[in-house]
Each structure stands twice: as C-alpha cells, then as structure tokens.
Amino acid sequence: METKKPYTHFQVSTHSFIRTFHHSAEDKLFEWHRDKKERLVYVIYSGVGWKFQRDNQLPVLLISNQSTFRVKAEEYHRIIKGDDGPLVLYIEEK
C-alpha cells in the first residue's frame, strides 16, 4: 500500500523540484521526518499560518517570496500545516 502524501510533487530537474502542500490534507500526514540529502528550500507561496520547525527549536512562520532555509541531511524537521491556502516550495537537493 502506498503512503499518502500531503503534497503534490513536480520534478524540475535532476536535483530540484516543486512541492505544493495542501491545507486540506490530514494533520497526521505532517510528520517529523529526516531526508537523506541536504536541501535548500525557497518559499514561493505560503497561505495563512504555514510554519517550518527543526527539532528542539520553535516553529518559524513561512512568508511568500521571502523565507528560505537549509535542511541538513538526516536533520529532524517538519512542516506545520497552515489554516488556509497552499504552501508552495522550490527545493534543491545537494
């Protein structure tokens, strides 16, 4: 059985992609996780209330066309679902 994802994925190139997270997705799909590769993340669009949180840190509000952050390989982190509208991220893997 395939695991349901809270986003749609569009591959831009070998090492970059766009993910659109949907506020209508179930809360339980937004889990703490680690990625195998380092990622540089650019927020293209953020609806109301979307946040990013690293392990042992407070959540940070994501702002359209302003927020960027780097996630190291194997670093625990999560996206906190917003109240309205999607979250669109451009992600480059290193």
mmCIF file of N, CA and C in Angstrom:
data_model
loop_
_atom_site.group_PDB
_atom_site.id
_atom_site.type_symbol
_atom_site.label_atom_id
_atom_site.label_comp_id
_atom_site.label_asym_id
_atom_site.label_seq_id
_atom_site.Cartn_x
_atom_site.Cartn_y
_atom_site.Cartn_z
ATOM 1 N N MET A 1 0.839 -1.190 0.000
ATOM 2 C CA MET A 1 0.000 0.000 0.000
ATOM 3 C C MET A 1 0.883 1.251 0.000
ATOM 4 N N GLU A 2 0.595 2.180 -0.861
ATOM 5 C CA GLU A 2 1.364 3.415 -0.973
ATOM 6 C C GLU A 2 0.974 4.383 0.136
ATOM 7 N N THR A 3 1.993 5.027 0.731
ATOM 8 C CA THR A 3 1.738 6.008 1.774
ATOM 9 C C THR A 3 1.200 7.287 1.144
ATOM 10 N N LYS A 4 0.146 7.819 1.719
ATOM 11 C CA LYS A 4 -0.454 9.058 1.242
ATOM 12 C C LYS A 4 0.461 10.227 1.599
ATOM 13 N N LYS A 5 0.588 11.181 0.721
ATOM 14 C CA LYS A 5 1.433 12.358 0.945
ATOM 15 C C LYS A 5 0.556 13.603 1.013
ATOM 16 N N PRO A 6 0.971 14.611 1.839
ATOM 17 C CA PRO A 6 0.182 15.840 1.951
ATOM 18 C C PRO A 6 0.539 16.873 0.879
ATOM 19 N N TYR A 7 1.234 16.437 -0.171
ATOM 20 C CA TYR A 7 1.700 17.362 -1.199
ATOM 21 C C TYR A 7 1.634 16.717 -2.583
ATOM 22 N N THR A 8 1.713 17.597 -3.592
ATOM 23 C CA THR A 8 1.933 17.141 -4.957
ATOM 24 C C THR A 8 3.365 17.504 -5.312
ATOM 25 N N HIS A 9 3.978 16.719 -6.176
ATOM 26 C CA HIS A 9 5.406 16.834 -6.480
ATOM 27 C C HIS A 9 5.578 17.061 -7.973
ATOM 28 N N PHE A 10 6.394 18.061 -8.343
ATOM 29 C CA PHE A 10 6.712 18.331 -9.743
ATOM 30 C C PHE A 10 8.230 18.408 -9.879
ATOM 31 N N GLN A 11 8.810 17.468 -10.616
ATOM 32 C CA GLN A 11 10.262 17.426 -10.799
ATOM 33 C C GLN A 11 10.681 18.476 -11.818
ATOM 34 N N VAL A 12 11.572 19.402 -11.435
ATOM 35 C CA VAL A 12 12.035 20.467 -12.326
ATOM 36 C C VAL A 12 13.290 20.020 -13.059
ATOM 37 N N SER A 13 14.230 19.430 -12.321
ATOM 38 C CA SER A 13 15.468 18.904 -12.890
ATOM 39 C C SER A 13 15.914 17.734 -12.020
ATOM 40 N N THR A 14 17.074 17.202 -12.293
ATOM 41 C CA THR A 14 17.560 16.049 -11.533
ATOM 42 C C THR A 14 17.624 16.321 -10.033
ATOM 43 N N HIS A 15 18.004 17.536 -9.654
ATOM 44 C CA HIS A 15 18.196 17.863 -8.245
ATOM 45 C C HIS A 15 17.262 18.944 -7.710
ATOM 46 N N SER A 16 16.222 19.287 -8.446
ATOM 47 C CA SER A 16 15.297 20.314 -7.950
ATOM 48 C C SER A 16 13.858 19.946 -8.283
ATOM 49 N N PHE A 17 12.953 20.393 -7.411
ATOM 50 C CA PHE A 17 11.539 20.085 -7.594
ATOM 51 C C PHE A 17 10.684 21.103 -6.860
ATOM 52 N N ILE A 18 9.410 21.118 -7.210
ATOM 53 C CA ILE A 18 8.427 21.979 -6.557
ATOM 54 C C ILE A 18 7.457 21.070 -5.817
ATOM 55 N N ARG A 19 7.209 21.397 -4.566
ATOM 56 C CA ARG A 19 6.199 20.679 -3.789
ATOM 57 C C ARG A 19 5.133 21.660 -3.346
ATOM 58 N N THR A 20 3.894 21.274 -3.567
ATOM 59 C CA THR A 20 2.754 22.065 -3.137
ATOM 60 C C THR A 20 2.034 21.291 -2.043
ATOM 61 N N PHE A 21 2.064 21.842 -0.834
ATOM 62 C CA PHE A 21 1.398 21.234 0.313
ATOM 63 C C PHE A 21 -0.013 21.804 0.404
ATOM 64 N N HIS A 22 -0.972 20.938 0.718
ATOM 65 C CA HIS A 22 -2.384 21.321 0.715
ATOM 66 C C HIS A 22 -2.925 21.401 2.150
ATOM 67 N N HIS A 23 -3.543 22.517 2.499
ATOM 68 C CA HIS A 23 -4.075 22.668 3.865
ATOM 69 C C HIS A 23 -5.239 21.719 4.128
ATOM 70 N N SER A 24 -5.796 21.149 3.074
ATOM 71 C CA SER A 24 -6.896 20.202 3.246
ATOM 72 C C SER A 24 -6.412 18.790 3.607
ATOM 73 N N ALA A 25 -5.089 18.562 3.549
ATOM 74 C CA ALA A 25 -4.544 17.240 3.896
ATOM 75 C C ALA A 25 -4.727 16.982 5.388
ATOM 76 N N GLU A 26 -4.810 15.712 5.749
ATOM 77 C CA GLU A 26 -4.988 15.331 7.153
ATOM 78 C C GLU A 26 -3.770 15.739 7.987
ATOM 79 N N ASP A 27 -4.022 16.202 9.217
ATOM 80 C CA ASP A 27 -2.947 16.627 10.116
ATOM 81 C C ASP A 27 -1.898 15.545 10.324
ATOM 82 N N LYS A 28 -2.331 14.294 10.426
ATOM 83 C CA LYS A 28 -1.407 13.206 10.729
ATOM 84 C C LYS A 28 -0.372 12.969 9.616
ATOM 85 N N LEU A 29 -0.597 13.537 8.424
ATOM 86 C CA LEU A 29 0.356 13.372 7.326
ATOM 87 C C LEU A 29 1.555 14.310 7.445
ATOM 88 N N PHE A 30 1.459 15.320 8.317
ATOM 89 C CA PHE A 30 2.554 16.272 8.518
ATOM 90 C C PHE A 30 3.384 15.782 9.706
ATOM 91 N N GLU A 31 4.348 14.911 9.423
ATOM 92 C CA GLU A 31 5.115 14.242 10.473
ATOM 93 C C GLU A 31 6.533 14.784 10.576
ATOM 94 N N TRP A 32 7.113 14.573 11.749
ATOM 95 C CA TRP A 32 8.542 14.790 11.908
ATOM 96 C C TRP A 32 9.232 13.771 11.007
ATOM 97 N N HIS A 33 10.271 14.209 10.297
ATOM 98 C CA HIS A 33 10.983 13.290 9.420
ATOM 99 C C HIS A 33 12.398 13.783 9.145
ATOM 100 N N ARG A 34 13.181 12.932 8.496
ATOM 101 C CA ARG A 34 14.529 13.276 8.059
ATOM 102 C C ARG A 34 14.644 12.940 6.581
ATOM 103 N N ASP A 35 15.410 13.744 5.859
ATOM 104 C CA ASP A 35 15.659 13.494 4.443
ATOM 105 C C ASP A 35 17.090 12.994 4.274
ATOM 106 N N LYS A 36 17.305 12.149 3.294
ATOM 107 C CA LYS A 36 18.629 11.561 3.076
ATOM 108 C C LYS A 36 19.648 12.579 2.574
ATOM 109 N N LYS A 37 19.177 13.595 1.836
ATOM 110 C CA LYS A 37 20.088 14.592 1.258
ATOM 111 C C LYS A 37 19.824 15.972 1.849
ATOM 112 N N GLU A 38 20.855 16.813 1.826
ATOM 113 C CA GLU A 38 20.700 18.210 2.238
ATOM 114 C C GLU A 38 19.802 18.915 1.223
ATOM 115 N N ARG A 39 18.967 19.828 1.734
ATOM 116 C CA ARG A 39 18.048 20.562 0.871
ATOM 117 C C ARG A 39 18.097 22.056 1.153
ATOM 118 N N LEU A 40 18.032 22.825 0.081
ATOM 119 C CA LEU A 40 17.877 24.268 0.176
ATOM 120 C C LEU A 40 16.448 24.545 -0.272
ATOM 121 N N VAL A 41 15.677 25.238 0.579
ATOM 122 C CA VAL A 41 14.242 25.405 0.353
ATOM 123 C C VAL A 41 13.902 26.891 0.212
ATOM 124 N N TYR A 42 13.177 27.212 -0.845
ATOM 125 C CA TYR A 42 12.698 28.571 -1.106
ATOM 126 C C TYR A 42 11.177 28.555 -1.043
ATOM 127 N N VAL A 43 10.590 29.474 -0.286
ATOM 128 C CA VAL A 43 9.139 29.556 -0.204
ATOM 129 C C VAL A 43 8.643 30.441 -1.342
ATOM 130 N N ILE A 44 7.929 29.836 -2.283
ATOM 131 C CA ILE A 44 7.354 30.583 -3.400
ATOM 132 C C ILE A 44 6.055 31.241 -2.950
ATOM 133 N N TYR A 45 5.207 30.452 -2.297
ATOM 134 C CA TYR A 45 3.932 30.980 -1.803
ATOM 135 C C TYR A 45 3.577 30.280 -0.503
ATOM 136 N N SER A 46 3.115 31.060 0.461
ATOM 137 C CA SER A 46 2.656 30.498 1.728
ATOM 138 C C SER A 46 1.294 31.075 2.060
ATOM 139 N N GLY A 47 0.311 30.179 2.170
ATOM 140 C CA GLY A 47 -1.005 30.599 2.635
ATOM 141 C C GLY A 47 -0.919 30.989 4.109
ATOM 142 N N VAL A 48 -2.048 31.135 4.757
ATOM 143 C CA VAL A 48 -2.108 31.604 6.147
ATOM 144 C C VAL A 48 -1.605 30.536 7.125
ATOM 145 N N GLY A 49 -0.612 30.898 7.929
ATOM 146 C CA GLY A 49 -0.226 30.085 9.078
ATOM 147 C C GLY A 49 0.754 28.942 8.872
ATOM 148 N N TRP A 50 1.310 28.750 7.680
ATOM 149 C CA TRP A 50 2.266 27.668 7.459
ATOM 150 C C TRP A 50 3.574 27.964 8.193
ATOM 151 N N LYS A 51 4.168 26.915 8.801
ATOM 152 C CA LYS A 51 5.405 27.083 9.566
ATOM 153 C C LYS A 51 6.368 25.934 9.297
ATOM 154 N N PHE A 52 7.641 26.199 9.569
ATOM 155 C CA PHE A 52 8.696 25.190 9.493
ATOM 156 C C PHE A 52 9.310 25.062 10.878
ATOM 157 N N GLN A 53 9.604 23.830 11.294
ATOM 158 C CA GLN A 53 10.184 23.617 12.615
ATOM 159 C C GLN A 53 11.296 22.570 12.557
ATOM 160 N N ARG A 54 12.438 22.918 13.153
ATOM 161 C CA ARG A 54 13.544 21.976 13.341
ATOM 162 C C ARG A 54 13.406 21.346 14.720
ATOM 163 N N ASP A 55 14.006 20.195 14.901
ATOM 164 C CA ASP A 55 13.996 19.518 16.193
ATOM 165 C C ASP A 55 14.569 20.437 17.275
ATOM 166 N N ASN A 56 13.909 20.510 18.402
ATOM 167 C CA ASN A 56 14.323 21.308 19.561
ATOM 168 C C ASN A 56 14.385 22.810 19.298
ATOM 169 N N GLN A 57 13.605 23.300 18.326
ATOM 170 C CA GLN A 57 13.521 24.734 18.053
ATOM 171 C C GLN A 57 12.051 25.130 17.911
ATOM 172 N N LEU A 58 11.785 26.420 18.079
ATOM 173 C CA LEU A 58 10.428 26.919 17.900
ATOM 174 C C LEU A 58 10.083 26.998 16.415
ATOM 175 N N PRO A 59 8.808 26.847 16.060
ATOM 176 C CA PRO A 59 8.398 26.968 14.649
ATOM 177 C C PRO A 59 8.627 28.384 14.128
ATOM 178 N N VAL A 60 8.890 28.471 12.821
ATOM 179 C CA VAL A 60 9.116 29.750 12.143
ATOM 180 C C VAL A 60 8.033 29.924 11.086
ATOM 181 N N LEU A 61 7.369 31.076 11.092
ATOM 182 C CA LEU A 61 6.330 31.380 10.112
ATOM 183 C C LEU A 61 6.967 31.505 8.724
ATOM 184 N N LEU A 62 6.353 30.903 7.718
ATOM 185 C CA LEU A 62 6.863 30.965 6.352
ATOM 186 C C LEU A 62 6.167 32.082 5.586
ATOM 187 N N ILE A 63 6.973 32.892 4.877
ATOM 188 C CA ILE A 63 6.471 34.068 4.181
ATOM 189 C C ILE A 63 6.758 33.944 2.686
ATOM 190 N N SER A 64 5.748 34.165 1.870
ATOM 191 C CA SER A 64 5.879 34.075 0.409
ATOM 192 C C SER A 64 7.025 34.940 -0.109
ATOM 193 N N ASN A 65 7.825 34.364 -0.999
ATOM 194 C CA ASN A 65 8.930 35.064 -1.681
ATOM 195 C C ASN A 65 9.944 35.695 -0.747
ATOM 196 N N GLN A 66 9.988 35.274 0.526
ATOM 197 C CA GLN A 66 10.979 35.812 1.464
ATOM 198 C C GLN A 66 11.709 34.712 2.229
ATOM 199 N N SER A 67 10.987 33.711 2.675
ATOM 200 C CA SER A 67 11.578 32.681 3.520
ATOM 201 C C SER A 67 12.418 31.702 2.699
ATOM 202 N N THR A 68 13.618 31.450 3.184
ATOM 203 C CA THR A 68 14.483 30.399 2.653
ATOM 204 C C THR A 68 15.130 29.711 3.845
ATOM 205 N N PHE A 69 15.428 28.436 3.694
ATOM 206 C CA PHE A 69 16.120 27.728 4.765
ATOM 207 C C PHE A 69 16.822 26.502 4.207
ATOM 208 N N ARG A 70 17.844 26.068 4.929
ATOM 209 C CA ARG A 70 18.610 24.889 4.559
ATOM 210 C C ARG A 70 18.311 23.801 5.576
ATOM 211 N N VAL A 71 18.092 22.583 5.091
ATOM 212 C CA VAL A 71 17.867 21.433 5.952
ATOM 213 C C VAL A 71 19.017 20.463 5.698
ATOM 214 N N LYS A 72 19.798 20.190 6.728
ATOM 215 C CA LYS A 72 20.916 19.265 6.584
ATOM 216 C C LYS A 72 20.411 17.841 6.407
ATOM 217 N N ALA A 73 21.207 17.011 5.777
ATOM 218 C CA ALA A 73 20.857 15.599 5.613
ATOM 219 C C ALA A 73 20.662 14.973 6.990
ATOM 220 N N GLU A 74 19.606 14.193 7.140
ATOM 221 C CA GLU A 74 19.287 13.458 8.377
ATOM 222 C C GLU A 74 18.903 14.351 9.559
ATOM 223 N N GLU A 75 18.583 15.624 9.328
ATOM 224 C CA GLU A 75 18.139 16.537 10.386
ATOM 225 C C GLU A 75 16.617 16.407 10.551
ATOM 226 N N TYR A 76 16.164 16.163 11.782
ATOM 227 C CA TYR A 76 14.722 16.078 12.040
ATOM 228 C C TYR A 76 14.074 17.440 11.843
ATOM 229 N N HIS A 77 12.929 17.449 11.152
ATOM 230 C CA HIS A 77 12.197 18.688 10.896
ATOM 231 C C HIS A 77 10.774 18.341 10.470
ATOM 232 N N ARG A 78 9.941 19.376 10.396
ATOM 233 C CA ARG A 78 8.573 19.179 9.928
ATOM 234 C C ARG A 78 7.996 20.485 9.402
ATOM 235 N N ILE A 79 6.965 20.336 8.595
ATOM 236 C CA ILE A 79 6.133 21.458 8.152
ATOM 237 C C ILE A 79 4.891 21.425 9.038
ATOM 238 N N ILE A 80 4.497 22.585 9.541
ATOM 239 C CA ILE A 80 3.261 22.685 10.321
ATOM 240 C C ILE A 80 2.197 23.272 9.406
ATOM 241 N N LYS A 81 1.143 22.522 9.267
ATOM 242 C CA LYS A 81 0.073 22.865 8.333
ATOM 243 C C LYS A 81 -0.547 24.221 8.646
ATOM 244 N N GLY A 82 -0.799 24.996 7.579
ATOM 245 C CA GLY A 82 -1.438 26.293 7.716
ATOM 246 C C GLY A 82 -2.951 26.178 7.826
ATOM 247 N N ASP A 83 -3.576 27.329 8.066
ATOM 248 C CA ASP A 83 -5.025 27.395 8.249
ATOM 249 C C ASP A 83 -5.788 27.548 6.941
ATOM 250 N N ASP A 84 -5.129 28.123 5.937
ATOM 251 C CA ASP A 84 -5.819 28.368 4.677
ATOM 252 C C ASP A 84 -4.785 28.529 3.567
ATOM 253 N N GLY A 85 -5.134 28.048 2.388
ATOM 254 C CA GLY A 85 -4.267 28.185 1.227
ATOM 255 C C GLY A 85 -3.125 27.185 1.234
ATOM 256 N N PRO A 86 -2.476 27.018 0.080
ATOM 257 C CA PRO A 86 -1.390 26.061 -0.034
ATOM 258 C C PRO A 86 -0.049 26.638 0.419
ATOM 259 N N LEU A 87 0.933 25.756 0.477
ATOM 260 C CA LEU A 87 2.331 26.131 0.677
ATOM 261 C C LEU A 87 3.083 25.587 -0.519
ATOM 262 N N VAL A 88 3.740 26.470 -1.281
ATOM 263 C CA VAL A 88 4.473 26.055 -2.481
ATOM 264 C C VAL A 88 5.964 26.291 -2.256
ATOM 265 N N LEU A 89 6.747 25.210 -2.341
ATOM 266 C CA LEU A 89 8.186 25.272 -2.092
ATOM 267 C C LEU A 89 8.966 24.854 -3.319
ATOM 268 N N TYR A 90 10.064 25.571 -3.570
ATOM 269 C CA TYR A 90 11.042 25.153 -4.583
ATOM 270 C C TYR A 90 12.205 24.578 -3.781
ATOM 271 N N ILE A 91 12.591 23.346 -4.094
ATOM 272 C CA ILE A 91 13.588 22.637 -3.272
ATOM 273 C C ILE A 91 14.732 22.160 -4.169
ATOM 274 N N GLU A 92 15.952 22.450 -3.733
ATOM 275 C CA GLU A 92 17.153 21.956 -4.400
ATOM 276 C C GLU A 92 17.837 20.976 -3.478
ATOM 277 N N GLU A 93 18.132 19.782 -3.982
ATOM 278 C CA GLU A 93 18.866 18.796 -3.198
ATOM 279 C C GLU A 93 20.344 18.888 -3.527
ATOM 280 N N LYS A 94 21.153 18.754 -2.517
ATOM 281 C CA LYS A 94 22.622 18.806 -2.683
ATOM 282 C C LYS A 94 23.189 17.414 -2.685
#
